[in-house]
mmCIF file of C-alpha atoms and ligand atoms in Angstrom:
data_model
loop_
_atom_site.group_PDB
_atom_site.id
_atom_site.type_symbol
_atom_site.label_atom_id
_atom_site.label_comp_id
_atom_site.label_asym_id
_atom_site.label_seq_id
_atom_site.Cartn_x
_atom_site.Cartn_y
_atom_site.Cartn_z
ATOM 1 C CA UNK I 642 -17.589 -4.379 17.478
ATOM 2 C CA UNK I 643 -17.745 -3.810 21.118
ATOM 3 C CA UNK I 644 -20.497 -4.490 23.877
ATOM 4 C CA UNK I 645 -22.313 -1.943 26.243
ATOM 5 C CA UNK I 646 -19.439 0.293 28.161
ATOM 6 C CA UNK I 647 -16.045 -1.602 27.328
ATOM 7 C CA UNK I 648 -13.112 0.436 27.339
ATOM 8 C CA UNK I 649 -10.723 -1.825 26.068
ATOM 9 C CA UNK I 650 -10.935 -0.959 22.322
ATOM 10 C CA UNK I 651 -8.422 -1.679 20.306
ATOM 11 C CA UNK I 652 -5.751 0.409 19.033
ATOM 12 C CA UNK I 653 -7.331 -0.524 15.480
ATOM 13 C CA UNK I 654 -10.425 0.842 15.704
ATOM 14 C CA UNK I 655 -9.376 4.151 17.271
ATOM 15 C CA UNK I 656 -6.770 4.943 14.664
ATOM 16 C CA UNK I 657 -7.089 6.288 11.076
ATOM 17 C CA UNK I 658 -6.879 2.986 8.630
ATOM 18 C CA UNK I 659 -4.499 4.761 6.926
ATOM 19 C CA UNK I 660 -1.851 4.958 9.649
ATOM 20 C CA UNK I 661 -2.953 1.590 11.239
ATOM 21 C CA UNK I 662 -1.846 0.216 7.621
ATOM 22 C CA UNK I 663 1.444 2.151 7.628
ATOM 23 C CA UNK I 664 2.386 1.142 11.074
ATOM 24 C CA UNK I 665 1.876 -2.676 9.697
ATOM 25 C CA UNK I 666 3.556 -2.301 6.966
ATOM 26 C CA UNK I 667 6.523 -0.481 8.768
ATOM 27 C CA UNK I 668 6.547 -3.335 11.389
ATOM 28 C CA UNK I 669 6.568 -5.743 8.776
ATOM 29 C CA UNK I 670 9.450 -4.143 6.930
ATOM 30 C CA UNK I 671 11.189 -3.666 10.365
ATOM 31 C CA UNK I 672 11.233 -7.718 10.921
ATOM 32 C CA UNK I 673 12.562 -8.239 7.676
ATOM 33 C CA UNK I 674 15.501 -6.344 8.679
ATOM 34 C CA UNK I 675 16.399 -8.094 11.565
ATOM 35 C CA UNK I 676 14.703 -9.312 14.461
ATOM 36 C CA UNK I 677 14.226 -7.238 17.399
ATOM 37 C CA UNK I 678 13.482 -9.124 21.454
ATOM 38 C CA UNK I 679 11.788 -7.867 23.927
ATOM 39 C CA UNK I 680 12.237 -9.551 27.394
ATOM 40 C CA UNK I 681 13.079 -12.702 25.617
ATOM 41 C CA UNK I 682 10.179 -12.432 23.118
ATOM 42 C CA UNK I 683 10.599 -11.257 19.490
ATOM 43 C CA UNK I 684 8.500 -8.454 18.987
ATOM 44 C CA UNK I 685 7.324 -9.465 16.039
ATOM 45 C CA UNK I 686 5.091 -11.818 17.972
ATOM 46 C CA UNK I 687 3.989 -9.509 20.491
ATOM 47 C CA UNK I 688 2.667 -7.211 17.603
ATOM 48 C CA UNK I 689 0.617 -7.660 14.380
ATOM 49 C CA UNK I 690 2.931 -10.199 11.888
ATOM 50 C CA UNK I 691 1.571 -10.187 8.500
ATOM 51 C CA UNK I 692 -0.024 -13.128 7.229
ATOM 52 C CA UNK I 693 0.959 -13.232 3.335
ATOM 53 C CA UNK I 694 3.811 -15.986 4.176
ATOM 54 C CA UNK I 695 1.333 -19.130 3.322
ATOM 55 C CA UNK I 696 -0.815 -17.993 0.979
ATOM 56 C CA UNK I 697 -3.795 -19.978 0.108
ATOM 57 C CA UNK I 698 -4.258 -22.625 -2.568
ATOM 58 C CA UNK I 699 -5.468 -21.590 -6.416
ATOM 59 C CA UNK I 700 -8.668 -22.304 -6.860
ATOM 60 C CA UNK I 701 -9.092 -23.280 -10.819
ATOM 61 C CA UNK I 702 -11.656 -22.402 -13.382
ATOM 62 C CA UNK I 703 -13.053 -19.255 -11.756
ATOM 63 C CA UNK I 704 -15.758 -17.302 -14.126
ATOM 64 C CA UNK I 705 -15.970 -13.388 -14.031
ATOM 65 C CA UNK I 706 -19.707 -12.291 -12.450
ATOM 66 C CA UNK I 707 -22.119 -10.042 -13.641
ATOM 67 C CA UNK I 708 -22.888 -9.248 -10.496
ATOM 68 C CA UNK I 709 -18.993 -7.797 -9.764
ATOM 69 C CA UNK I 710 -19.295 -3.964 -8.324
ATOM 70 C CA UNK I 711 -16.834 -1.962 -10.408
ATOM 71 C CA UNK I 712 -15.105 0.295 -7.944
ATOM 72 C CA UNK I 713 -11.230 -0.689 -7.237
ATOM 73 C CA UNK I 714 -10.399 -3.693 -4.935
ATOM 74 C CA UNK I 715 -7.960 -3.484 -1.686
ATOM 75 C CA UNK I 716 -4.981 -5.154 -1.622
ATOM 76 C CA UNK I 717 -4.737 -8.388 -0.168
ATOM 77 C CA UNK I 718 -2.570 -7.936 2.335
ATOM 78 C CA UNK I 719 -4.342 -5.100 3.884
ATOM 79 C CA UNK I 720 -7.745 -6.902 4.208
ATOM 80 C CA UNK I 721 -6.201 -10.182 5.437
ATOM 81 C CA UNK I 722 -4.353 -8.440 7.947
ATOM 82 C CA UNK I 723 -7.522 -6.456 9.071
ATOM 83 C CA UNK I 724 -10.493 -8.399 10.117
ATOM 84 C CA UNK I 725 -13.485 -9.086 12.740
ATOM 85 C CA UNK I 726 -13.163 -13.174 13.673
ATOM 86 C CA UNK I 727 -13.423 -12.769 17.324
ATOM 87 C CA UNK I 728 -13.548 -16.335 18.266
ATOM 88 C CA UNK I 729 -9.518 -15.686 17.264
ATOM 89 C CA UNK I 730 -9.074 -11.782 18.867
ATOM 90 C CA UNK I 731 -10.738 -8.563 18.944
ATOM 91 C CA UNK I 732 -8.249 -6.457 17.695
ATOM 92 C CA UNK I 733 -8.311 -6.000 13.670
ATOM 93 C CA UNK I 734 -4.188 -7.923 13.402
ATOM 94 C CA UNK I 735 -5.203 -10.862 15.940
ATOM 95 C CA UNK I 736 -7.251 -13.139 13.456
ATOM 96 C CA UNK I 737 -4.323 -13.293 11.171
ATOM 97 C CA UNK I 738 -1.412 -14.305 14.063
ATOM 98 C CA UNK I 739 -3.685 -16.188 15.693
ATOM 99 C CA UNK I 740 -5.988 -18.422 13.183
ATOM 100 C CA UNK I 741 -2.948 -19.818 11.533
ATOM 101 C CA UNK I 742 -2.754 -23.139 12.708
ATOM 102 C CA UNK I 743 -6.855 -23.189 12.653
ATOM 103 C CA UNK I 744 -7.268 -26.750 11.223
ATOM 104 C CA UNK I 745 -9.917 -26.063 8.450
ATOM 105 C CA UNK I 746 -9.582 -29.724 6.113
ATOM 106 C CA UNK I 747 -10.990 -32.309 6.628
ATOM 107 C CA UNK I 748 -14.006 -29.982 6.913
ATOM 108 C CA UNK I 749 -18.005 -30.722 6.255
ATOM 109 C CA UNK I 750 -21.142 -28.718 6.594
ATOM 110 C CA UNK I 751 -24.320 -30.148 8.341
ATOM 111 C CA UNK I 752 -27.665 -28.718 6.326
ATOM 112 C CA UNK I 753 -30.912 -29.745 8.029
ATOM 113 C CA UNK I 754 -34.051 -28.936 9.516
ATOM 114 C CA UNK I 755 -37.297 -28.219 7.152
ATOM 115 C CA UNK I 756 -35.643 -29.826 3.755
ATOM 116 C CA UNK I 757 -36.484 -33.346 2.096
ATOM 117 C CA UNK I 758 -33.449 -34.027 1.789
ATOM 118 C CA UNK I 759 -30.749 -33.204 5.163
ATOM 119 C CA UNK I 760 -27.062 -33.813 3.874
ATOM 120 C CA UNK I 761 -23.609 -33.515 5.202
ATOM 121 C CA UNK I 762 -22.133 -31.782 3.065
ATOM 122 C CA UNK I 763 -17.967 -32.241 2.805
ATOM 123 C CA UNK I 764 -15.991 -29.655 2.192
ATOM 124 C CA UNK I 765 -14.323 -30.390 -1.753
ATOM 125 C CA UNK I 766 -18.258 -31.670 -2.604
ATOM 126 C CA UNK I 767 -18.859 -28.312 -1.803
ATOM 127 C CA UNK I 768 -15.923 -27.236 -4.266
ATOM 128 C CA UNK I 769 -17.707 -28.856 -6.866
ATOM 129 C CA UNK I 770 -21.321 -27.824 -6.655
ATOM 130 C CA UNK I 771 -21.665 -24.994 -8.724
ATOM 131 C CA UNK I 772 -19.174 -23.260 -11.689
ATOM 132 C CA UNK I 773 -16.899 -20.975 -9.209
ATOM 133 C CA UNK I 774 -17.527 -17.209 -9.724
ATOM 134 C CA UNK I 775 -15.184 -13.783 -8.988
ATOM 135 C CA UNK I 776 -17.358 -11.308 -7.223
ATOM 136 C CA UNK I 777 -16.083 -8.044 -6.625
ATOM 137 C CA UNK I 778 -18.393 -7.037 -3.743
ATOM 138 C CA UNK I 779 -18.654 -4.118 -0.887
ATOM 139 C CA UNK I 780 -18.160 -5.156 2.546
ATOM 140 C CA UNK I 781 -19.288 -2.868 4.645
ATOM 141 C CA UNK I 782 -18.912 -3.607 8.452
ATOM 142 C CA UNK I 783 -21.449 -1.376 11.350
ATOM 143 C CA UNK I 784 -17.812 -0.499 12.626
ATOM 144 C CA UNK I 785 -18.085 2.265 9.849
ATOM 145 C CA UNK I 786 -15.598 0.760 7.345
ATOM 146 C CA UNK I 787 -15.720 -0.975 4.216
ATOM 147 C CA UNK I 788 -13.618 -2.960 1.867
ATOM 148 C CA UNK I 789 -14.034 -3.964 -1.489
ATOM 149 C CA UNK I 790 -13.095 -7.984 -2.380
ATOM 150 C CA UNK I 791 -13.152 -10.433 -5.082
ATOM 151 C CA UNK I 792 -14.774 -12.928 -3.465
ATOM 152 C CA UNK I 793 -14.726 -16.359 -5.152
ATOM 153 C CA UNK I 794 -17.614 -19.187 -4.682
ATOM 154 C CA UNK I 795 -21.673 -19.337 -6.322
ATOM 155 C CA UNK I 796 -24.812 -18.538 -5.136
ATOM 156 C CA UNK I 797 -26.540 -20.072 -1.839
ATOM 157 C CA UNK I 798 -28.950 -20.810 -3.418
ATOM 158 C CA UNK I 799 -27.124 -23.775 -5.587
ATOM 159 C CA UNK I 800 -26.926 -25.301 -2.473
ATOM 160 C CA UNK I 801 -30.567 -24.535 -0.889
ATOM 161 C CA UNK I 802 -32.336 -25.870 -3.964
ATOM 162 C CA UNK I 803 -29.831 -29.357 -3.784
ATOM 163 C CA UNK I 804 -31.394 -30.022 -0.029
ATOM 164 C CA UNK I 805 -35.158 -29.348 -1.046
ATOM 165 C CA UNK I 806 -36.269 -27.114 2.131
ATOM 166 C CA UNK I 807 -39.953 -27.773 2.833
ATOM 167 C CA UNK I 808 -42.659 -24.902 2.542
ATOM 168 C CA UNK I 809 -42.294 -24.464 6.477
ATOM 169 C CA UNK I 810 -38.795 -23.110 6.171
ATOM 170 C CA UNK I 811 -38.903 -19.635 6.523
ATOM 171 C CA UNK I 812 -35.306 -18.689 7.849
ATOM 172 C CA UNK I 813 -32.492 -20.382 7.567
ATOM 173 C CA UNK I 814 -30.051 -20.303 10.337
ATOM 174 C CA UNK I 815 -26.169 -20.632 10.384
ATOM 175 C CA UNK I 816 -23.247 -21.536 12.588
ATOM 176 C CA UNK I 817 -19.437 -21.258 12.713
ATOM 177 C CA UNK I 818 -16.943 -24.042 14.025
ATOM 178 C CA UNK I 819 -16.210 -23.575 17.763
ATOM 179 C CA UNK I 820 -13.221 -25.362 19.968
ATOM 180 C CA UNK I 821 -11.840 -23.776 22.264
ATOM 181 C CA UNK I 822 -7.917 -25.529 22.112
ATOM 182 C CA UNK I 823 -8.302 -24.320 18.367
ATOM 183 C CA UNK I 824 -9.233 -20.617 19.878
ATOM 184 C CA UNK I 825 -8.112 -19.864 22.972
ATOM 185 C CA UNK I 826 -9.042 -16.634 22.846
ATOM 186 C CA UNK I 827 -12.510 -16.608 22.222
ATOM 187 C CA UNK I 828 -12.439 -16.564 26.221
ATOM 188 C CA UNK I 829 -12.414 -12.913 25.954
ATOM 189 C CA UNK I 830 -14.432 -12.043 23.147
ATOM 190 C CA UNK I 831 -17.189 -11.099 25.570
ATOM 191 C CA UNK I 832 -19.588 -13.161 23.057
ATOM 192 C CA UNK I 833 -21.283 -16.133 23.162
ATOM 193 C CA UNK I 834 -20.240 -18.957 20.682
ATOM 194 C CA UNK I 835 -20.470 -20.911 18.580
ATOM 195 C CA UNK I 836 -21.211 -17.726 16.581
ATOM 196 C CA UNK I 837 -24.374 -17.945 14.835
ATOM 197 C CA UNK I 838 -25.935 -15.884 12.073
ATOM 198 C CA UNK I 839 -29.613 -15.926 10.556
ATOM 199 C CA UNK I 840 -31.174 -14.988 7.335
ATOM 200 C CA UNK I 841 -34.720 -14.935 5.929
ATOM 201 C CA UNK I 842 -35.262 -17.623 3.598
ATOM 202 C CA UNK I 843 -35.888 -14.785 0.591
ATOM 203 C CA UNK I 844 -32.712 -13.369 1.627
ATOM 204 C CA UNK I 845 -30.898 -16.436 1.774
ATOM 205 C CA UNK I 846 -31.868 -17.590 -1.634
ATOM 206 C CA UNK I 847 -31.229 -13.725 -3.476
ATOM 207 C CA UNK I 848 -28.129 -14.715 -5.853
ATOM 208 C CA UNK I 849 -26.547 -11.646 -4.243
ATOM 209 C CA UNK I 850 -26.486 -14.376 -0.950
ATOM 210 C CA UNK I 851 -22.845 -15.694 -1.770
ATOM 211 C CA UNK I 852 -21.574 -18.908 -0.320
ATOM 212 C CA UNK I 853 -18.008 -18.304 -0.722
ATOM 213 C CA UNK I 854 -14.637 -20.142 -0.285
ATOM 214 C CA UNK I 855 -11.967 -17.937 -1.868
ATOM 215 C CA UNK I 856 -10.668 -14.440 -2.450
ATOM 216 C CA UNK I 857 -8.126 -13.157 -4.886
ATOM 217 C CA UNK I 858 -8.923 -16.194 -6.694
ATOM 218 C CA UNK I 859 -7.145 -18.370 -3.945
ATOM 219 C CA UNK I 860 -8.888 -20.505 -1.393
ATOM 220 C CA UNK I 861 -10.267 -18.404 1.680
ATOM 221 C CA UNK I 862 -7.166 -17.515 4.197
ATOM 222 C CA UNK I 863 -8.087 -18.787 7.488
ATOM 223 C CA UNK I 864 -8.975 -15.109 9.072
ATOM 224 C CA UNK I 865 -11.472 -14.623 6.688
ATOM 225 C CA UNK I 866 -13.298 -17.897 7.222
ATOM 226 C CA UNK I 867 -11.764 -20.977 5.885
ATOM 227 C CA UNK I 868 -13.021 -22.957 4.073
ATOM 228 C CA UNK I 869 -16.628 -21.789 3.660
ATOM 229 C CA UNK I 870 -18.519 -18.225 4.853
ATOM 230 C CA UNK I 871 -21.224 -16.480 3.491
ATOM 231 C CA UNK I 872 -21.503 -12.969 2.659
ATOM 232 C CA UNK I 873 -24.427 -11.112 2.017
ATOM 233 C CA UNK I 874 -23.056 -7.072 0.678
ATOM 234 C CA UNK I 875 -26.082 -5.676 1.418
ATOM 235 C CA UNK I 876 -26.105 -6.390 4.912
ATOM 236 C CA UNK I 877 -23.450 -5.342 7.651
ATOM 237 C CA UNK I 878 -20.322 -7.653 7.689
ATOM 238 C CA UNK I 879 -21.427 -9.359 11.579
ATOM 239 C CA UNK I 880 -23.811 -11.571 9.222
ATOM 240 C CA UNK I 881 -21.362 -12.686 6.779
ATOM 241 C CA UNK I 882 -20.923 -15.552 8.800
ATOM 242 C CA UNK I 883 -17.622 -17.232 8.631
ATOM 243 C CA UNK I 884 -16.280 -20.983 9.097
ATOM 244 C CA UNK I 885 -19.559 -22.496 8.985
ATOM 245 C CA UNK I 886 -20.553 -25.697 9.928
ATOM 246 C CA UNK I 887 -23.999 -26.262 9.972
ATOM 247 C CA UNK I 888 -27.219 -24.265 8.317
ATOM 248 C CA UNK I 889 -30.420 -25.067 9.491
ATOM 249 C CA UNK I 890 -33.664 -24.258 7.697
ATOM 250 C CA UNK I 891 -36.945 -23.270 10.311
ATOM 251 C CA UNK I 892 -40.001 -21.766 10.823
ATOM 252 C CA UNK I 893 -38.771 -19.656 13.645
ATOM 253 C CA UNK I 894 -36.558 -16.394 13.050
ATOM 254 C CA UNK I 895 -33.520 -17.651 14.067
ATOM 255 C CA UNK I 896 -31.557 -15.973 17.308
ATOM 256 C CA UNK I 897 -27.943 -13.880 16.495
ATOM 257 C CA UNK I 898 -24.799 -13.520 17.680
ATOM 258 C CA UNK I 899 -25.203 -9.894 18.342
ATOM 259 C CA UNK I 900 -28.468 -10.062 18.463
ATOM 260 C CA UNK I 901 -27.798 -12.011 21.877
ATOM 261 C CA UNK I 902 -25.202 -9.535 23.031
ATOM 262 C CA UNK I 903 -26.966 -6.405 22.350
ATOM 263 C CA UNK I 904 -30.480 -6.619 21.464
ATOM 264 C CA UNK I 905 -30.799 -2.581 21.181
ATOM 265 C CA UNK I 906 -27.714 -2.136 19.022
ATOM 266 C CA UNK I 907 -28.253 -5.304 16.295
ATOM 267 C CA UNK I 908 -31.286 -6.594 14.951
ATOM 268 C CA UNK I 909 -32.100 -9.269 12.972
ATOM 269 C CA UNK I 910 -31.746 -7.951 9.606
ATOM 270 C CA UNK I 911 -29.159 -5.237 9.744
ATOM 271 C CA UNK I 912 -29.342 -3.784 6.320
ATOM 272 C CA UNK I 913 -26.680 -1.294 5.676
ATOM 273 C CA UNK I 914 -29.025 1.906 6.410
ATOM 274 C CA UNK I 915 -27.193 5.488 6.190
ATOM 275 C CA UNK I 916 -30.399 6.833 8.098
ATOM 276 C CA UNK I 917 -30.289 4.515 10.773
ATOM 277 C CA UNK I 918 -27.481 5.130 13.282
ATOM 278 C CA UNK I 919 -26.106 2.251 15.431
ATOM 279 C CA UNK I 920 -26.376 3.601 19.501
ATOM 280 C CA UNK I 921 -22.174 4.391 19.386
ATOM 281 C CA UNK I 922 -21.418 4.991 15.645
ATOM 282 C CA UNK I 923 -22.786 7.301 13.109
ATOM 283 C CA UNK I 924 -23.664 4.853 9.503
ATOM 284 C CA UNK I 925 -23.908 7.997 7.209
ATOM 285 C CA UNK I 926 -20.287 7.527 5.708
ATOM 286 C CA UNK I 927 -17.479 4.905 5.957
ATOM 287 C CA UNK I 928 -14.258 5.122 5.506
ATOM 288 C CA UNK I 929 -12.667 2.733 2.796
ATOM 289 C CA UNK I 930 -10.178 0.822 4.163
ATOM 290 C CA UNK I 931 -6.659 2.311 3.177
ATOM 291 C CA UNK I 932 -7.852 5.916 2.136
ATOM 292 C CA UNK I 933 -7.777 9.057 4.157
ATOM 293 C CA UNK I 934 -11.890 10.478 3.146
ATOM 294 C CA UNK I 935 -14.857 9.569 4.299
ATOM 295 C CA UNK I 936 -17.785 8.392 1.754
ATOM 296 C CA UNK I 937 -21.143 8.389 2.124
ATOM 297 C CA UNK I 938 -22.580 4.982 2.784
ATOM 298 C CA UNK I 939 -25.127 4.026 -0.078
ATOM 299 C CA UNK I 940 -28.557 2.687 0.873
ATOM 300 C CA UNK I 941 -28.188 -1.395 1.097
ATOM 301 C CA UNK I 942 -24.456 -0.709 0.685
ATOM 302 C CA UNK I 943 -25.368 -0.002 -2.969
ATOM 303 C CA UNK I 944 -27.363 -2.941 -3.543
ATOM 304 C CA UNK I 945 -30.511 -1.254 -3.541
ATOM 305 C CA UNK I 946 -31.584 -1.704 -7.487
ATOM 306 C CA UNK I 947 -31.374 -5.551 -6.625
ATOM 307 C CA UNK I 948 -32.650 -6.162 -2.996
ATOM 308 C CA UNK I 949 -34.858 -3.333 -2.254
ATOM 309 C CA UNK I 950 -37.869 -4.929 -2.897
ATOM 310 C CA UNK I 951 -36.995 -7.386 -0.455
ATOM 311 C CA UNK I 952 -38.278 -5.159 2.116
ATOM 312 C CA UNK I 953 -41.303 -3.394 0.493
ATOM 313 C CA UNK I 954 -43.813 -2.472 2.797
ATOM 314 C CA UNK I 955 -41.353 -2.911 5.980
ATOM 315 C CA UNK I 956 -40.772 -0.230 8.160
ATOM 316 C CA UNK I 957 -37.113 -0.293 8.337
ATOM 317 C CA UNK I 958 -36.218 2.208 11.310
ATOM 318 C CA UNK I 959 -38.428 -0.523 13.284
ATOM 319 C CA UNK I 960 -36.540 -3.773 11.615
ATOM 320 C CA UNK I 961 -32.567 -2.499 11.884
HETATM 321 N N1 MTE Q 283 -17.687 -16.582 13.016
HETATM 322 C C1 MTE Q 283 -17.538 -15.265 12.851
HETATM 323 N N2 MTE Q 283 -17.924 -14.705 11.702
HETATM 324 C C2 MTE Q 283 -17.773 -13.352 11.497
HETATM 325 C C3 MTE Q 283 -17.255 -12.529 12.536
HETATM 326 C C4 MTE Q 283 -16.848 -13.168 13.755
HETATM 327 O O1 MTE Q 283 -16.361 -12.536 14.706
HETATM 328 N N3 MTE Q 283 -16.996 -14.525 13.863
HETATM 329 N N4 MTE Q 283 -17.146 -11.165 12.347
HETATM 330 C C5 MTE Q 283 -18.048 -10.577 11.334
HETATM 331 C C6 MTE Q 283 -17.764 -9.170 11.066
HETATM 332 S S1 MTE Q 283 -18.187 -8.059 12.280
HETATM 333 C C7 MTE Q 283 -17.259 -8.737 9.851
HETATM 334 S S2 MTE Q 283 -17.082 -7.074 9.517
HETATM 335 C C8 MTE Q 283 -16.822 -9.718 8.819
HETATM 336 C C9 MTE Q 283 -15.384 -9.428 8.399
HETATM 337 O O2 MTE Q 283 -14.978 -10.259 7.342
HETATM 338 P P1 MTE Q 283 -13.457 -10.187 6.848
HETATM 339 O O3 MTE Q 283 -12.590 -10.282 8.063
HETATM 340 O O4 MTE Q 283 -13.260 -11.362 5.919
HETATM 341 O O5 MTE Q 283 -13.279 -8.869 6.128
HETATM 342 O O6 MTE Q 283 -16.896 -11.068 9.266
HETATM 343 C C10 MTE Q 283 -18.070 -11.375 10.028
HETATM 344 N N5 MTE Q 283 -18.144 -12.812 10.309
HETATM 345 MO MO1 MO Q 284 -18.296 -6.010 11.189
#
């Protein structure tokens, strides 16, 4: 996701997934081989190294969901090598060289605001809130690609209902870690941070709403938000918020990362919408991340049987 009239976009996003995967995997293939330098520097640093060396920790007990898509699920090394965590890069390879050493345990989450009860919330009491679940879900980013995951955690609102929000909170706002030592390159994101995220409080507490901390049944790698993110399928991926460290419940609609940026290109509730065209890129189709076709993109991302009615009555070309 770019602002206004950059030019520097990324080889990633201006290349067919297909070949951007290929070229990965051929550079990957090519360090195994032998290492090549490049004015003193291996080149497998100066380029995208693939991040499947440490993978994460199993995460045990994990139930199937009933709320799973059944469409076929990308392989793991392609969607942890490709991903959108700009407080560690821009380009698609950078979050997975660069968030490595990001320091995610000890780890808690600060809930407060309009609840009875304001907790901070660490990390493995997290673990243990609610019966772990496998979604398969869509992710489908305004960038015009999607990816399909199974996603490991429970509902959002397990957690909501434990913190009692009071009848004033309306939205409930989020926010990801932020240090610059830990992300150094966050000084060229061209975005504000911490990165921060907001959802109605209807939206928040829809058991689509997942508050997750694993994929492929493994604890979240760092590039796609250790330990804890949210993701909400039916929305563009800039909300599924990731690394978060605080949720806040209030009466106010809370402000947005890209919101902030780009008022005119992101709105508050960013529903995938196939008739409602972001200013630079078409949302009619996608392309799936390692295949060649288009698809159409589905109203909601597909979620429409469960989350239309969310937004009965709204004029959606008005609230993007
Ligand atoms: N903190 C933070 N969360 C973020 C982002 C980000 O840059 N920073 N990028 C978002 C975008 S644009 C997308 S598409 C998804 C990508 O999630 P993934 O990398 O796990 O596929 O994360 C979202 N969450
Ligand atoms: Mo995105």
């Amino acid at each position: 996701m770019l602002i206004g009239n950059r030019k520097d976009i990324p080889y990633s996003e201006v290349t067919p997934k297909n070949l951007y995967l290929n070229r990965r995997k051929f550079l990957s293939s090519a360090a195994a081989a032998g290492t090549a330098f490049l004015a003193g520097q291996p080149i497998t640093d100066l380029l995208a190294s693939p991040a499947q060396a440490g993978r994460g920790k199993k995460l045990e007990g994990i139930k199937k969901s009933s709320l799973s898509a059944n469409e076929k699920i990308n392989p793991f090394d392609d969607v942890t090598n490709y991903n959108n965590f700009y407080e560690f890069g821009t380009a698609k390879d950078e979050p997975a060289k660069y968030a490595k050493n990001f320091k995610t345990y000890p780890w808690t989450v600060k809930v407060e605001g309009e609840v009875n009860k304001p907790e901070l919330f660490d990390i493995d009491t997290i673990l243990k809130m609610a019966p772990l679940e496998e979604r398969i879900y869509r992710l489908r980013c305004v960038e015009a690609w999607s990816v399909v995951i199974p996603w490991v955690g429970f509902s959002l609102s397990e957690l909501i209902r434990r913190v009692e929000p009071t009848s004033k909170a309306k939205f409930v706002a989020f926010e990801t870690f932020f240090d610059m030592k830990q992300m150094p390159r966050a000084r060229f994101a061209g975005i504000p941070f911490p990165y921060v995220e907001g959802l109605r409080m209807d939206e928040a507490m829809h058991p689509l709403t997942l508050l997750c901390v694993g994929m492929y049944g493994e604890a979240l790698p760092n590039q796609d938000g250790a330990p804890v993110r949210i993701v909400v399928p039916w929305k563009y991926g800039f909300k599924s918020i990731k690394s978060i460290v605080k949720i806040r419940f209030q009466e106010k609609q809370p402000p947005t990362t890209w919101g902030l940026s780009a008022p005119n290109e992101y709105g508050f509730y960013s529903n995938v919408n196939p008739n409602v065209d972001h200013p630079r890129w078409s949302q009619a189709t996608e392309r799936r991340l390692g295949e060649f076709f288009k698809r159409k993109t589905l109203p909601f991302n597909g979620y429409a049987d469960q989350v239309a009615q969310l937004y009965s009555g709204m004029d959606l070309k008005k609230y993007y």
